[in-house]
Structure formats: structure tokens, C-alpha cells
Coordinates of C-alpha atoms in Angstrom, one line a residue:
Chain A
M39 CA -78.2 -111.6 43.6
D40 CA -77.8 -108.0 44.2
D41 CA -80.7 -105.8 42.7
T42 CA -79.0 -102.3 43.3
V43 CA -76.1 -102.9 40.5
E44 CA -76.2 -100.9 37.8
M45 CA -76.9 -102.5 34.1
N46 CA -73.6 -103.2 32.4
V47 CA -74.9 -103.4 28.7
S48 CA -73.0 -102.6 25.3
L49 CA -74.3 -99.7 23.5
S50 CA -73.3 -98.5 19.4
Q51 CA -70.5 -96.3 19.4
G52 CA -72.0 -94.7 16.6
L53 CA -73.2 -91.6 15.8
R54 CA -76.4 -90.3 13.7
R55 CA -75.1 -86.7 12.2
L56 CA -76.7 -84.2 10.5
P57 CA -75.0 -83.0 7.8
V58 CA -75.2 -79.2 7.0
F59 CA -74.0 -77.5 4.0
L60 CA -73.8 -73.9 3.9
L61 CA -72.6 -73.0 -0.1
L62 CA -71.9 -69.5 0.1
D63 CA -71.8 -66.8 -3.0
I64 CA -68.2 -64.7 -2.5
S65 CA -68.2 -63.9 -6.2
G66 CA -67.0 -60.1 -7.2
S67 CA -70.4 -58.5 -5.9
M68 CA -70.2 -59.7 -2.8
M69 CA -66.5 -57.6 -2.4
G70 CA -66.5 -55.4 0.7
A71 CA -69.1 -55.2 3.6
P72 CA -71.0 -58.3 1.9
V73 CA -68.6 -61.1 2.0
Q74 CA -67.3 -59.6 5.7
A75 CA -70.5 -60.1 6.9
V76 CA -71.0 -63.4 5.2
Q77 CA -68.0 -64.1 7.5
E78 CA -69.1 -62.8 10.5
G79 CA -72.5 -64.8 9.8
V80 CA -70.6 -68.1 9.7
A81 CA -68.9 -67.6 13.0
L82 CA -72.2 -66.3 14.6
F83 CA -73.6 -69.8 13.2
K84 CA -70.9 -71.8 15.0
R85 CA -71.8 -70.2 18.1
E86 CA -75.2 -70.4 18.2
V87 CA -75.1 -74.1 16.9
E88 CA -72.4 -74.9 19.9
S89 CA -74.6 -73.3 22.4
D90 CA -77.5 -76.2 22.0
T91 CA -76.5 -79.1 23.6
F92 CA -78.1 -81.5 21.2
A93 CA -76.8 -79.7 17.9
R94 CA -73.5 -79.6 19.2
E95 CA -73.5 -83.4 19.3
T96 CA -75.2 -83.6 15.9
V97 CA -73.9 -81.2 13.6
W98 CA -71.2 -81.6 11.3
I99 CA -70.6 -78.7 8.7
G100 CA -69.6 -78.6 5.2
V101 CA -68.6 -75.2 4.1
I102 CA -68.4 -75.0 -0.2
T103 CA -67.6 -71.5 -1.5
F104 CA -68.1 -70.1 -5.3
G105 CA -66.7 -67.0 -6.5
R106 CA -63.1 -67.0 -8.6
Q107 CA -63.0 -70.8 -7.7
V108 CA -65.4 -73.3 -6.1
S109 CA -63.8 -74.7 -3.0
N110 CA -64.1 -76.7 -0.8
L111 CA -63.0 -75.0 2.8
T112 CA -63.7 -77.6 5.4
G113 CA -62.6 -80.6 3.0
G114 CA -65.5 -82.5 3.8
L115 CA -68.0 -82.8 6.9
V116 CA -66.4 -81.7 10.2
P117 CA -68.0 -81.6 13.7
I118 CA -69.3 -78.3 14.7
E119 CA -66.8 -78.1 17.4
Q120 CA -64.3 -78.4 15.0
F121 CA -64.9 -75.9 12.5
S122 CA -63.3 -72.7 12.1
P123 CA -65.1 -70.2 10.3
P124 CA -62.7 -69.4 7.3
I125 CA -61.9 -66.4 5.8
L126 CA -63.5 -65.5 2.9
D127 CA -62.0 -63.6 -0.1
A128 CA -64.6 -62.5 -2.6
G129 CA -63.9 -62.0 -6.4
G130 CA -65.0 -63.9 -9.5
Y131 CA -68.3 -64.9 -11.1
T132 CA -71.0 -66.8 -9.7
P133 CA -70.4 -70.8 -10.6
L134 CA -73.3 -72.2 -8.6
G135 CA -73.8 -75.1 -10.7
Q136 CA -70.0 -76.2 -10.1
A137 CA -70.5 -75.6 -6.5
M138 CA -73.5 -77.7 -6.6
R139 CA -71.4 -80.2 -8.1
L140 CA -69.0 -80.4 -5.6
L141 CA -72.0 -80.9 -3.3
I142 CA -73.1 -83.4 -5.2
E143 CA -69.6 -85.5 -4.3
L144 CA -69.7 -84.6 -1.0
L145 CA -73.0 -86.0 -0.4
D146 CA -71.8 -89.3 -2.3
R147 CA -68.7 -89.4 -0.4
D148 CA -69.4 -88.2 3.3
V149 CA -72.8 -88.5 3.9
K150 CA -73.5 -92.3 5.4
K151 CA -76.2 -94.5 4.4
S152 CA -78.0 -96.5 7.2
Q153 CA -77.2 -100.3 7.4
I154 CA -78.1 -102.5 9.9
G155 CA -75.3 -104.1 11.5
G156 CA -73.3 -101.9 10.0
E157 CA -72.8 -97.8 10.5
K158 CA -75.7 -95.5 11.8
G159 CA -76.8 -93.6 8.8
D160 CA -76.9 -89.7 8.8
W161 CA -80.1 -87.7 8.9
K162 CA -81.2 -86.0 5.7
P163 CA -78.5 -83.3 4.9
L164 CA -79.5 -79.7 5.1
V165 CA -78.3 -77.3 2.6
F166 CA -78.2 -73.6 2.4
I167 CA -77.5 -71.4 -1.0
L168 CA -76.4 -67.7 -0.2
T169 CA -76.0 -66.0 -3.6
D170 CA -76.3 -62.1 -4.1
G171 CA -76.7 -63.0 -8.3
K172 CA -77.6 -65.2 -11.1
P173 CA -75.7 -68.3 -11.5
T174 CA -72.9 -67.6 -14.4
D175 CA -72.9 -71.2 -15.3
N176 CA -75.1 -74.4 -15.9
W177 CA -76.9 -75.6 -12.6
Q178 CA -79.8 -77.4 -14.2
G179 CA -78.3 -80.5 -14.5
A180 CA -76.3 -80.7 -11.0
R181 CA -80.1 -79.8 -9.8
E182 CA -81.8 -82.4 -11.7
E183 CA -78.7 -85.0 -9.9
I184 CA -80.0 -84.2 -6.5
L185 CA -83.1 -84.2 -7.2
K186 CA -82.7 -88.1 -8.6
R187 CA -81.0 -89.1 -5.2
K188 CA -84.3 -88.7 -3.8
D189 CA -85.0 -92.5 -3.7
R190 CA -81.7 -92.7 -1.6
K191 CA -81.2 -89.6 0.2
I192 CA -83.5 -86.9 0.8
V193 CA -81.8 -83.2 0.7
Q194 CA -83.8 -80.0 1.7
V195 CA -82.1 -77.2 -0.2
I196 CA -83.1 -73.6 1.0
T197 CA -82.1 -70.7 -1.4
V198 CA -81.6 -67.1 0.3
G199 CA -80.7 -64.4 -2.3
C200 CA -79.4 -61.0 -1.2
G201 CA -79.4 -57.7 -2.6
P202 CA -80.7 -56.1 -5.1
E203 CA -79.5 -58.2 -8.3
I204 CA -81.2 -61.4 -7.3
D205 CA -82.7 -63.1 -9.6
E206 CA -85.9 -64.5 -7.5
T207 CA -87.0 -67.0 -10.8
T208 CA -83.6 -68.9 -10.4
L209 CA -83.4 -68.7 -7.2
R210 CA -86.4 -70.7 -6.6
E211 CA -85.9 -73.0 -9.1
V212 CA -82.8 -74.3 -7.7
A213 CA -84.3 -74.5 -4.1
I214 CA -85.7 -77.8 -3.0
G215 CA -87.6 -76.5 -0.5
P216 CA -88.4 -73.0 0.3
S217 CA -86.7 -69.4 -1.1
F218 CA -85.9 -66.4 0.3
R219 CA -84.8 -63.0 -0.2
M220 CA -83.2 -60.5 2.1
D221 CA -81.3 -57.3 2.1
A222 CA -77.2 -57.5 1.8
D223 CA -76.6 -55.3 4.9
S224 CA -74.7 -56.6 8.0
V225 CA -78.3 -56.7 9.9
S226 CA -79.3 -59.2 7.4
F227 CA -76.7 -61.6 7.0
A228 CA -76.7 -62.1 11.5
A229 CA -80.4 -62.5 10.8
F230 CA -80.1 -65.1 8.3
F231 CA -77.4 -66.8 10.1
R232 CA -79.3 -66.6 13.2
W233 CA -82.3 -68.3 11.4
I234 CA -80.5 -70.9 9.8
S235 CA -79.0 -72.2 13.4
Q236 CA -82.1 -71.9 14.5
T237 CA -83.3 -74.0 11.5
V238 CA -80.4 -76.6 12.4
K239 CA -81.2 -76.8 16.1
T240 CA -84.9 -77.4 15.5
V241 CA -84.4 -79.8 12.7
S242 CA -81.7 -81.6 15.0
K243 CA -84.7 -82.1 18.0
S244 CA -87.2 -82.9 15.5
L245 CA -84.8 -85.5 13.7
S246 CA -85.4 -87.7 17.2
Q247 CA -88.9 -87.9 16.6
P248 CA -89.2 -89.9 13.2
Q249 CA -91.6 -88.7 10.9
G250 CA -94.1 -91.0 9.3
E251 CA -95.7 -90.4 5.2
S252 CA -92.6 -88.4 3.7
L253 CA -93.7 -85.1 6.2
P254 CA -91.0 -82.2 5.0
T255 CA -88.3 -81.6 7.4
P256 CA -89.9 -79.0 9.8
I257 CA -87.6 -75.6 9.8
P258 CA -88.8 -72.5 11.9
P259 CA -90.3 -69.3 10.5
P260 CA -87.5 -66.5 9.2
P261 CA -87.1 -63.7 10.9
E262 CA -88.5 -60.5 9.3
A263 CA -85.0 -60.0 7.6
L264 CA -86.1 -62.4 5.3
Q265 CA -89.2 -62.8 3.1
Y266 CA -90.4 -66.0 1.3
I267 CA -89.9 -65.7 -2.3
P268 CA -93.6 -67.3 -3.4
Chain B
M137 CA -113.6 -121.5 35.2
R138 CA -113.1 -117.7 34.0
D139 CA -110.4 -117.7 31.8
R140 CA -108.2 -115.3 33.5
G141 CA -105.9 -112.6 32.3
F142 CA -103.5 -109.6 32.7
I143 CA -103.0 -106.3 30.9
V144 CA -100.2 -104.3 32.4
G145 CA -98.3 -101.3 30.9
D146 CA -99.7 -98.5 29.2
R147 CA -103.1 -97.2 29.9
V148 CA -105.1 -94.9 27.0
V149 CA -103.9 -91.3 27.4
S150 CA -106.9 -89.5 28.8
H151 CA -107.4 -85.8 28.0
A152 CA -109.1 -85.6 31.5
F153 CA -106.3 -86.3 33.9
E154 CA -102.8 -87.4 33.5
T155 CA -102.6 -91.4 32.5
H156 CA -99.4 -91.5 30.6
P157 CA -96.3 -91.1 33.2
E158 CA -92.6 -90.2 32.0
W159 CA -91.6 -93.6 33.0
C160 CA -93.6 -96.7 33.5
A161 CA -92.0 -100.3 34.2
A162 CA -94.0 -103.4 34.1
Y163 CA -93.9 -107.1 34.1
G164 CA -96.3 -110.4 33.8
K165 CA -95.6 -113.6 34.0
R166 CA -97.7 -116.7 32.0
G167 CA -96.6 -120.2 32.4
N168 CA -92.7 -120.5 31.9
Y169 CA -92.5 -117.1 30.3
T170 CA -91.8 -113.9 32.0
V171 CA -92.2 -110.2 30.8
V172 CA -90.4 -107.3 31.4
G173 CA -90.8 -104.2 30.3
A174 CA -90.0 -100.2 30.9
S175 CA -91.0 -97.3 29.0
V176 CA -88.9 -93.6 29.4
V177 CA -89.2 -90.2 28.4
G178 CA -86.2 -89.1 26.1
R179 CA -83.8 -86.7 27.0
L180 CA -85.0 -83.9 24.2
H181 CA -88.7 -84.2 25.3
L182 CA -87.5 -84.1 29.1
R183 CA -85.6 -80.7 28.3
D184 CA -88.5 -79.6 26.2
H185 CA -90.9 -80.5 28.9
R186 CA -92.8 -82.6 26.7
G187 CA -94.2 -86.2 27.7
R188 CA -93.2 -89.9 26.6
E189 CA -94.8 -91.0 23.5
D190 CA -94.1 -94.4 23.6
S191 CA -96.5 -96.9 24.5
F192 CA -96.5 -100.6 25.5
L193 CA -98.5 -103.2 26.6
I194 CA -97.9 -106.7 27.9
R195 CA -101.2 -108.9 28.0
S196 CA -102.6 -112.4 28.4
R197 CA -105.4 -114.4 28.0
G198 CA -105.5 -118.1 28.5
E199 CA -102.2 -119.5 27.0
W200 CA -102.0 -116.5 25.0
L201 CA -98.8 -113.7 25.9
L202 CA -99.0 -110.6 23.8
I203 CA -96.5 -108.0 24.0
A204 CA -97.4 -104.6 21.6
A205 CA -95.2 -101.4 21.6
A206 CA -95.6 -98.6 19.8
D207 CA -93.7 -95.1 18.8
G208 CA -96.1 -92.2 18.9
L209 CA -94.3 -89.8 16.2
G210 CA -92.9 -86.3 17.2
S211 CA -94.4 -84.7 14.5
A212 CA -97.6 -85.9 15.4
R213 CA -99.4 -84.0 17.2
L214 CA -101.2 -86.6 19.3
G215 CA -98.4 -89.0 19.1
A216 CA -98.8 -90.5 22.6
S217 CA -102.6 -91.1 22.0
G218 CA -101.8 -92.9 18.9
S219 CA -99.6 -95.1 20.2
S220 CA -101.4 -95.6 23.4
L221 CA -104.6 -96.2 21.5
A222 CA -102.9 -98.6 18.8
V223 CA -101.2 -101.1 22.0
S224 CA -104.6 -101.1 23.5
A225 CA -107.1 -101.4 20.5
Y226 CA -104.3 -103.8 18.5
S227 CA -103.8 -106.2 21.5
E228 CA -107.3 -106.6 22.4
Y229 CA -108.8 -107.3 19.3
F230 CA -105.7 -110.0 18.6
L231 CA -106.3 -111.7 21.8
G232 CA -109.6 -111.6 21.1
S233 CA -109.1 -113.6 17.9
L234 CA -107.4 -116.0 19.0
P235 CA -109.0 -119.2 19.9
S236 CA -109.2 -119.5 23.6
S237 CA -108.3 -122.7 25.7
P238 CA -109.9 -123.1 28.7
E239 CA -106.4 -124.4 30.2
C240 CA -105.1 -122.1 32.4
P241 CA -101.3 -122.6 33.1
T242 CA -100.3 -123.6 36.8
E243 CA -98.3 -120.9 37.9
A244 CA -96.0 -120.6 40.7
K245 CA -97.4 -119.4 43.5
P246 CA -97.1 -115.8 43.7
K247 CA -94.3 -114.5 46.0
F248 CA -96.0 -111.0 47.8
T249 CA -92.2 -109.0 47.9
P250 CA -93.2 -105.8 49.9
L251 CA -93.7 -103.0 47.5
R252 CA -90.9 -100.5 48.1
R253 CA -90.2 -96.9 47.0
E254 CA -86.8 -97.1 45.1
T255 CA -84.6 -94.4 46.8
A256 CA -82.7 -94.3 43.4
Q257 CA -85.4 -92.7 41.4
P258 CA -85.7 -93.4 37.1
H259 CA -84.4 -90.1 36.7
E260 CA -83.2 -87.1 38.5
E261 CA -86.2 -85.1 37.1
A262 CA -88.7 -87.7 38.4
A263 CA -91.2 -86.3 40.9
E264 CA -93.2 -89.4 41.4
E265 CA -92.4 -93.2 40.9
Y266 CA -95.2 -94.9 38.6
G267 CA -95.8 -98.5 38.2
C268 CA -98.6 -101.3 38.3
L269 CA -97.7 -104.5 39.9
F270 CA -100.8 -107.3 39.7
W271 CA -101.3 -110.5 41.2
F272 CA -104.0 -112.9 40.3
R273 CA -104.6 -115.8 42.8
E274 CA -103.8 -119.2 41.2
S275 CA -106.3 -121.3 39.3
R276 CA -108.3 -123.3 41.6
K277 CA -108.4 -126.3 39.2
N278 CA -107.1 -126.9 35.7
T279 CA -109.4 -128.2 33.1
P280 CA -107.6 -130.5 30.3
A281 CA -105.7 -127.9 27.8
T282 CA -107.5 -127.8 24.3
P283 CA -104.0 -128.2 22.0
V284 CA -103.7 -125.0 19.9
S285 CA -101.7 -125.1 16.8
S286 CA -101.1 -122.2 14.0
Q287 CA -103.1 -124.4 11.8
Q288 CA -106.0 -123.6 13.2
F289 CA -105.9 -120.0 12.6
D290 CA -104.5 -117.4 10.6
L291 CA -102.4 -115.4 12.6
E292 CA -101.8 -112.7 9.8
T293 CA -105.3 -112.5 9.1
I294 CA -106.3 -111.7 12.6
T295 CA -102.9 -109.3 12.5
R296 CA -104.5 -107.1 9.5
Q297 CA -107.9 -107.2 11.3
S298 CA -106.7 -106.2 14.6
I299 CA -104.6 -102.9 12.8
E300 CA -107.9 -102.5 11.2
H301 CA -109.8 -102.5 14.8
A302 CA -107.1 -100.1 15.7
R303 CA -107.4 -97.6 12.8
S304 CA -111.0 -97.4 13.3
I305 CA -110.9 -96.9 17.4
I306 CA -108.0 -94.2 16.4
S307 CA -110.3 -92.4 13.5
G308 CA -113.1 -92.2 16.0
W309 CA -110.9 -90.5 18.4
A310 CA -109.6 -88.2 15.4
D311 CA -113.2 -87.7 14.8
R312 CA -114.0 -86.8 18.6
S313 CA -111.0 -84.3 18.9
R314 CA -111.1 -82.5 15.3
A315 CA -108.3 -84.1 14.0
T316 CA -106.8 -86.0 11.8
M317 CA -105.3 -89.8 11.5
S318 CA -102.1 -88.2 10.9
D319 CA -102.5 -86.4 14.4
F320 CA -102.2 -89.6 15.8
A321 CA -99.3 -91.7 13.6
T322 CA -97.7 -94.2 15.6
T323 CA -95.7 -97.5 14.8
L324 CA -96.7 -100.7 16.1
I325 CA -94.6 -103.6 17.1
S326 CA -95.9 -107.0 18.4
F327 CA -95.1 -110.6 19.7
L328 CA -97.4 -113.1 20.6
I329 CA -96.3 -115.9 22.5
N330 CA -98.5 -119.0 23.1
S331 CA -97.1 -120.3 26.5
R332 CA -98.0 -124.1 26.3
T333 CA -96.6 -124.9 23.0
G334 CA -93.7 -122.0 22.6
L335 CA -95.6 -120.8 19.1
C336 CA -94.5 -117.4 18.8
F337 CA -95.9 -114.8 15.9
G338 CA -94.2 -111.1 15.8
L339 CA -95.3 -108.4 13.6
Q340 CA -93.6 -105.0 13.0
L341 CA -95.2 -102.1 11.1
G342 CA -92.4 -99.0 10.9
D343 CA -89.3 -98.7 13.0
G344 CA -88.4 -100.6 16.1
A345 CA -86.8 -104.1 16.7
V346 CA -87.6 -107.5 17.6
V347 CA -84.7 -109.3 18.4
G348 CA -84.3 -113.0 19.0
V349 CA -81.4 -113.7 21.4
R350 CA -79.6 -117.3 21.5
D351 CA -77.1 -118.8 22.9
D352 CA -74.2 -117.7 20.3
E353 CA -76.0 -114.4 18.3
S354 CA -78.8 -112.4 18.4
T355 CA -80.9 -111.6 15.1
L356 CA -83.6 -109.6 13.9
L357 CA -86.6 -112.0 14.1
V358 CA -88.7 -110.0 11.9
K359 CA -87.0 -108.1 9.1
P360 CA -89.1 -104.6 9.0
R361 CA -90.0 -102.8 5.8
L362 CA -88.7 -99.2 5.9
T363 CA -88.3 -96.5 3.9
G364 CA -84.6 -96.4 3.7
E365 CA -84.7 -92.9 4.9
V366 CA -83.2 -92.3 8.0
G367 CA -85.8 -90.2 10.3
E368 CA -88.6 -91.6 8.4
T369 CA -91.0 -94.5 9.5
P370 CA -94.2 -96.3 8.1
V371 CA -97.1 -95.5 10.4
I372 CA -100.3 -97.7 10.8
T373 CA -102.5 -94.3 10.2
Q374 CA -101.0 -93.8 6.9
A375 CA -103.5 -95.4 3.6
D376 CA -101.4 -97.2 2.4
W377 CA -100.2 -99.7 5.8
Q378 CA -101.0 -102.8 4.6
D379 CA -97.7 -102.8 2.2
W380 CA -95.5 -102.1 5.2
V381 CA -96.4 -105.0 7.7
V382 CA -94.0 -107.6 8.2
T383 CA -94.9 -110.7 10.2
G384 CA -93.5 -113.8 11.2
T385 CA -94.0 -117.2 13.0
L386 CA -91.1 -119.1 14.8
S387 CA -91.0 -121.8 17.7
W388 CA -89.2 -120.5 20.7
E389 CA -88.0 -124.1 21.2
K390 CA -86.7 -124.7 17.3
E391 CA -85.2 -121.5 17.6
Q392 CA -83.4 -122.2 20.7
L393 CA -84.5 -118.6 22.1
H394 CA -82.8 -117.3 25.5
A395 CA -85.3 -114.3 24.9
V396 CA -86.8 -111.9 22.9
L397 CA -86.4 -108.2 22.9
I398 CA -89.4 -106.3 21.5
M399 CA -88.1 -102.4 21.2
T400 CA -88.9 -98.9 20.0
D401 CA -86.3 -97.5 17.9
G402 CA -85.2 -95.2 20.6
V403 CA -83.0 -98.6 21.7
A404 CA -83.2 -99.8 18.3
D405 CA -81.1 -97.5 17.5
D406 CA -78.2 -97.9 20.0
C407 CA -77.9 -101.9 19.5
L408 CA -78.6 -102.3 15.6
Y409 CA -76.1 -100.3 14.4
G410 CA -72.4 -100.4 14.7
P411 CA -69.2 -99.6 15.6
P412 CA -68.7 -101.9 17.0
G413 CA -69.7 -104.9 14.3
N414 CA -71.0 -107.1 16.8
I415 CA -73.4 -105.1 18.8
L416 CA -76.4 -107.0 18.3
N417 CA -74.9 -109.6 19.6
L418 CA -73.2 -107.9 22.5
F419 CA -76.3 -105.8 23.4
G420 CA -78.4 -109.2 23.4
Q421 CA -76.0 -111.5 25.7
D422 CA -75.4 -108.3 28.3
I423 CA -79.3 -107.6 28.2
T424 CA -80.1 -111.3 28.7
R425 CA -77.5 -111.7 31.6
E426 CA -78.3 -108.2 33.4
I427 CA -82.4 -108.9 33.7
H428 CA -81.5 -113.0 34.6
R429 CA -79.4 -111.1 37.9
S430 CA -82.1 -110.1 39.3
A431 CA -84.4 -113.0 41.1
W432 CA -87.9 -111.1 41.0
P433 CA -89.4 -109.8 37.6
D434 CA -90.5 -106.0 39.8
R435 CA -87.0 -105.9 40.7
S436 CA -86.0 -106.6 36.9
A437 CA -88.4 -104.0 35.7
R438 CA -87.3 -101.4 38.2
K439 CA -84.1 -102.1 37.0
L440 CA -84.9 -102.1 33.2
V441 CA -86.6 -98.6 33.8
R442 CA -83.5 -96.9 35.3
W443 CA -81.0 -98.2 32.9
L444 CA -83.3 -97.2 30.2
S445 CA -83.3 -93.4 31.3
T446 CA -79.9 -93.3 32.5
Y447 CA -77.7 -95.0 29.6
R448 CA -75.8 -92.4 27.4
S449 CA -75.2 -93.1 24.0
R450 CA -74.2 -90.7 21.4
S451 CA -77.3 -88.6 19.4
S452 CA -80.0 -91.2 21.1
W453 CA -82.1 -89.0 23.0
D454 CA -86.1 -90.3 21.7
D455 CA -88.2 -92.3 24.0
R456 CA -86.9 -95.6 24.9
T457 CA -88.9 -98.8 25.3
M458 CA -87.9 -102.1 25.8
V459 CA -89.7 -105.3 26.4
I460 CA -87.9 -108.5 27.2
V461 CA -89.5 -111.3 27.1
F462 CA -87.9 -114.9 28.8
Q463 CA -88.3 -118.3 29.9

């Protein structure tokens, strides 16, 4: 008997993913510098997340834009390494409700549930909504549906409003978690995307350490550019 | 004759000095049953210069053998203390509550293999190797055994009392540390064997797994009660802990067990879920075969700690603890 031989043991090939959804407002009011800044921010987000060994292995991203139309630019969830930051074209209204309905479809279709003997389930998805204005359609029903899903999957929805036109009350009502406001300049967008990268990295790390008693998903404190909406 | 027993594994975390090494292996033997266990720090904790938060203990008293493992939650400030207190207080109270048989089973005379330092460390970052190896001398005489059957006592009640005891110990520590119970949040898994009768009793509170390995299949011996949400687990420190306790009694012989694996979620996550769909069977067979390949349990324990700390599985970064019982 040879004790120096390494153990040869079959292991699961499954992956527990951290789904991250970005819901980005590309309505007409975002035209020009703001949408350009969002585009650069998404690219920054990809670079930052990829730079972290643990996040790179776990984070899968889905991008939904809402403006002229509501689109799922990633076709579902894709690994961060395979994600190509999209070119964004601003215009139209702010159909946040439709975007949230599309999010629900993706949650149903793409987020995996844990099943012993079956697949490794995904971690709780993280959802970030970035908007510069007031929703132009009904979003309350979609939010209610997301809330009802709490028995099955817990989703944290973080809302961030940018620029002077935001409606803080609506932002707070849409969120399932904290809400923030920020300016609509390129520095603020960069700070925002860097912060969500940090959040994703923090969450992907904390995920390997289960939480008892339904503690909320930990998120790092926001940068100065983002202010809590109380 | 003194009722001999042994305790190997993790000690209660001390604030005064380091008692919770990043890598720990232990083994024990009672009657025909051999137990090999190891617990290793997770990759993420290593990177963040944090310690191991899992704990385990292998403990015997008379003809009883008890294994306890716990996963101190990373989100809890004092998770390592919580897990070490839980396995220690629970196992002490539990074994102390069992009917004591004067019989001290005759064991094969221990073969003293020289302790040698492994050339391969459990992990490349290991600065020192820790471990505990104990031998007790063989009983000088045997007295007639007192038959013990599950009808004579209520293991379910003893379990709940033992958890209450562990909670009270943790509560005392929390008071002294100016902390709260939830700062010590920890799961708890335990497996008890009567080495003479083969009576087994499993407990699970929280995630992890107790797996029975047979000829043709491996199955969960205790079906845990969980919240259904990935990343959340019930813990013994929460107020409604009673609602999450699951226990099970079985016979080693009747179940035709080859081995029982007790593990925290850091390992359980890598063998309970596919693909492949039959991963639990494959894992159970492989582990049992590999552990049997070593002639001596101390070598098995070293092999186990090395394997646990080096195997790679995608998105598997947590502390890993596994204890294997076999005949």
C-alpha cells in the first residue's frame, strides 16, 4: 500500500453561479454623454470583475436596457469572461415596468434552483437598476411579482438614480434593498460601476460563507459619488 | 476500571493563544470502527488571511463513538469560536448522558508508527503541520458487557438537551465577550455509533451532509431541513433552532454500510450536486476506496487533509471538513 499516492476522487462538475443583472435606462434623456458614460462603465465593470479570481469564476451577467424598446442584450446570463460590453443607443421613454417583466422571465428561465442529486443551484441574484428619470409605465405589478418570489429565490434589487430628474420616492419604492442617487457625469458613472464591481466581488466572496437567519446580502459602503436615499 | 475514552480534533478556540490551526487531522478507533477526519481552511479564507471556521471532534466513551462537525458562519464575527464550542459542548453533554457500559472493548494493540513530518505539506502556504495522535493503553481486563439498546434511552431527547447545553455554553461566552449569540452562528452535524451493537444515530442542524456508503449506492442518512435558499442555513444559535433539527436512527449492519461520511457544506457541495447525476455514488465509492488504501489511520488522516486542502472544484472556496467512519 502506497501512502504517497494522491487520492483520486470524483467531484461535482457543477458550478454555483452568482447571477448579476444590470437594468440600464437608455431613454432619450440619457442621450449623449450619459449613455456614453454608462457604456464605458459597463466595460469598466467587466474589467474589474474579471480581475478578481473568485468573481471571475462565479459571476454571470445579464444586461437589460430600457428606452425605445426593452432588450436583453446578453440573450440571458453569460459568464463574465464571455460578456462583450454592448454599444448603447439612447432614445424613447423609460419603460422600467417592461424591463422588470423581462427580468422576471430571465429569473425563471436562467437562474437555477438547487436540487440534491441534480444541479448546484445559483446564488441569490443581484439586480442593479440605473435610471435618470421617472418610469413611464406600470412597474408596481412587476415588483410585486419579484417580491412574491422571495419564498423561492431571494433577489436584492438596488436602484440608483442619476441626474436632476430622478424621482427619489419611486426609486425607493422600486428597490428591494437600498437606493442611491448620483450625478450624471462621467466621474459618477465610473464610481458607480466600480462600486457595483466591488459589491459583486464582495458578494461572490461572502457567498462561500453561508448566512444563517436570513441575513441580508452584504454590500460594501458606496463611494462618495453615491448618496443613500433614506 | 476507569471508563477510557479519547477526544481528538479541534479544541475550543482560545483568545489567549492559537488553538485553531488552518489544517487539522485526527483519527480514532473504537471496537471495529475506525474514524478518520480532517478539516482545512478554504481558499478564500487563505487569500484574505482569515482562519478556518469549521471544527470537528471525534470522541469516545465506553462503547460509544461520537463524531461532531460544525461550520461557523463566515458572516458571523466569531464563527470559529461558535463551531468549536458547539462540537465540544454538544459531544461532552451527549456522551455524558448516555448509559455507560463498563465494557471497554478490546482493541488491537496499537502499532506505534514513528511520527514523521510529511515532505508534502497539506497546502503550499502551510507554515507548520499540526495534528494530534493519541494512544491509550489496552484494557487490563474486561468486565462483562451491559447490553445497551436504543429502547433504554431516548436519543432524540438527549440530542435536544445536548444542543440546549451547547447553546447555554455559547451564550455564556457571548456574555463574557460582549457579543451576541448570532456572532457565534454555527451549524452542527453529529453521528453516534455504538461500537458493539452497531446502533447509529445521526443529527443535522443546518447544511452539510451525513452520507452512508454501501456496495451499490451512497445516500443521505439524515435529510436536512433547510430554508431552500442557496447561501442560507439554519444554525444552532437561532431562537427557533428546534424547528430545524433532523435526526435519524439506524443499524450499521442492517443498512449494510461500508462507511459513513460526515461533512460540512464545503465538501458536501462538491458531492451532492451534479453533473454527473450519480456524483454522490461515485464520490462515496472513491473516498472509501482511497481511505482503505492506507494501512494505518494516521496515514489516512494525513492523506485526507492533503486531499481536502488541494482538490479543485469550480466555485468551491469554503472551509472543508470531512470525517469518515468505517469498519
